[in-house]
mmCIF file of C-alpha atoms in Angstrom:
data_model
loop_
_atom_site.group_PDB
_atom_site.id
_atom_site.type_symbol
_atom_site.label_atom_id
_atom_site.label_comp_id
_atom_site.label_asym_id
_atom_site.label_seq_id
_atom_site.Cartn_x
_atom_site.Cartn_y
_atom_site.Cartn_z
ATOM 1 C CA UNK A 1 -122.378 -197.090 92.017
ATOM 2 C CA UNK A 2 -122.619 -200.013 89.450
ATOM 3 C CA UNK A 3 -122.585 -203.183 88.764
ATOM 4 C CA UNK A 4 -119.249 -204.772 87.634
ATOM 5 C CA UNK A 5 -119.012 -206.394 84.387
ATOM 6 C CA UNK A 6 -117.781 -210.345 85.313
ATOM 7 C CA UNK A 7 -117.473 -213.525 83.717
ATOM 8 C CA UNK A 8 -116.448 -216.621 85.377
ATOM 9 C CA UNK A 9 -116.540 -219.834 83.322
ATOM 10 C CA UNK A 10 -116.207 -222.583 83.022
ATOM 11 C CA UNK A 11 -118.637 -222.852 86.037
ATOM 12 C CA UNK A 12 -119.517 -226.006 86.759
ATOM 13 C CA UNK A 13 -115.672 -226.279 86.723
ATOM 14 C CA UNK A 14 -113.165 -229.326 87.633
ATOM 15 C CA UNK A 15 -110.208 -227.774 88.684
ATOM 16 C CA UNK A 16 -109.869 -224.088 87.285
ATOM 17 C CA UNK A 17 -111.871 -220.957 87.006
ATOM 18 C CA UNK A 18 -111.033 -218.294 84.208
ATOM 19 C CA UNK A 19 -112.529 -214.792 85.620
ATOM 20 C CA UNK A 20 -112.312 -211.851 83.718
ATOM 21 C CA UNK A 21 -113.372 -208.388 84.798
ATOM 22 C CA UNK A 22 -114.021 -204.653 83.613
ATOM 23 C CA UNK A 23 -112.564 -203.373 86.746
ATOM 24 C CA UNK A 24 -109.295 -204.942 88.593
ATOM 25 C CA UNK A 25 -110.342 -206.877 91.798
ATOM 26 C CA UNK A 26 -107.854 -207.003 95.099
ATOM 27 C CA UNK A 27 -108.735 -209.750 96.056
ATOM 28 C CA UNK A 28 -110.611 -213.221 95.267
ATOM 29 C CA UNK A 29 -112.006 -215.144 98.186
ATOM 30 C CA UNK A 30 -114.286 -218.144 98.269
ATOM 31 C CA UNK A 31 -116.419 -219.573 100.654
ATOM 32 C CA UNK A 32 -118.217 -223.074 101.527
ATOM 33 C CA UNK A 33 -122.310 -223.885 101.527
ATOM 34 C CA UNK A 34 -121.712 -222.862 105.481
ATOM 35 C CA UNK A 35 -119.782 -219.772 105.090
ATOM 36 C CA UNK A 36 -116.406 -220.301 105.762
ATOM 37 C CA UNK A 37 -113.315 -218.589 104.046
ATOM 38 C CA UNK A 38 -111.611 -221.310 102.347
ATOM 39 C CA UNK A 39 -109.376 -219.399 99.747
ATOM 40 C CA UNK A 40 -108.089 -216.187 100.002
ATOM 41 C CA UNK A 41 -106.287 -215.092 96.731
ATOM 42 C CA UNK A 42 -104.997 -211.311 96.128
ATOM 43 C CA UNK A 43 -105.052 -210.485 92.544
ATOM 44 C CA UNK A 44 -104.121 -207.181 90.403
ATOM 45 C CA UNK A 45 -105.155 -208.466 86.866
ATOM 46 C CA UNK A 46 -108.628 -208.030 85.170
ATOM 47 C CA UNK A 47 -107.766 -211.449 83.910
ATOM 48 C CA UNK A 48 -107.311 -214.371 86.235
ATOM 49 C CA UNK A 49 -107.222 -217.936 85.954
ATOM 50 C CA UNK A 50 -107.580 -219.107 89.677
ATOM 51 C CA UNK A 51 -106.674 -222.802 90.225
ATOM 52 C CA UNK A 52 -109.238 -224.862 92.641
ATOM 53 C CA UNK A 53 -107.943 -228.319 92.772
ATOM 54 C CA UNK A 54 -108.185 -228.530 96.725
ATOM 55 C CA UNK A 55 -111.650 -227.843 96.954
ATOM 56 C CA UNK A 56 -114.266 -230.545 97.675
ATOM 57 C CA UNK A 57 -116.862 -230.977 95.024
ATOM 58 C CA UNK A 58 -120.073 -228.672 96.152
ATOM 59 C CA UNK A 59 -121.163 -225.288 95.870
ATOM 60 C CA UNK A 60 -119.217 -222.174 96.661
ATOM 61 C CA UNK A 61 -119.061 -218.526 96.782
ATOM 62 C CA UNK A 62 -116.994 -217.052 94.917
ATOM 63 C CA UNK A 63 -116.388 -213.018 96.221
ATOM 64 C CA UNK A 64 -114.524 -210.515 94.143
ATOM 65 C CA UNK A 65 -113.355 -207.683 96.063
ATOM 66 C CA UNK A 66 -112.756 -204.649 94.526
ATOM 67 C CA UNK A 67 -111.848 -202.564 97.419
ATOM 68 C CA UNK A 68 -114.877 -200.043 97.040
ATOM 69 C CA UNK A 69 -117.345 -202.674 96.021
ATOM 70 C CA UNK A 70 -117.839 -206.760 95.999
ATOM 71 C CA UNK A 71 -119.359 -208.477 93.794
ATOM 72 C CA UNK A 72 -120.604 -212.278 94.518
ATOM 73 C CA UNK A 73 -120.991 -215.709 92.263
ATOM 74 C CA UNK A 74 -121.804 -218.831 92.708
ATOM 75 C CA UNK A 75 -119.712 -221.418 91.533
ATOM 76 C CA UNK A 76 -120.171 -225.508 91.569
ATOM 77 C CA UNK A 77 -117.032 -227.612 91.531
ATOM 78 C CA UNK A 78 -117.831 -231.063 89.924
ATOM 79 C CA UNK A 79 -115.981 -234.240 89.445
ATOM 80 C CA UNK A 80 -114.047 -235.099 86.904
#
């Protein structure tokens, strides 16, 4: 077991996230500061641009499921 390679930028971010992984992820989800789900996204690409206009401006967790492993960020949505 390791640790996935991951880059997420631009983080803060306004509107969009650019994520790119070693390993394909299933599925991208993202909680709030109190832990709900508020985007559930499946992917299939090691490159993903993931657009977050409807979120709130605060702090999030961003999950990347892998289907054997997660790995999980934290990402800050700011104004613009």
């Amino acid at each position: 077991d390791y640790l996935v390679s991951c880059q997420i930028f631009p983080n803060p971010f306004n509107s969009t996230v650019s994520i790119i992984t070693e390993k394909t992820a299933k599925n991208i989800l993202i909680y709030d500061v109190f832990g709900r789900l508020v985007k559930n996204q499946p992917v299939s690409e090691t490159q993903i641009n993931l657009n977050l206009n409807e979120l709130s401006v605060g702090i999030y967790m961003l999950r990347l499921d892998y289907g054997d492993s997660i790995s999980a960020h934290r990402i800050v949505k700011v104004a613009r």
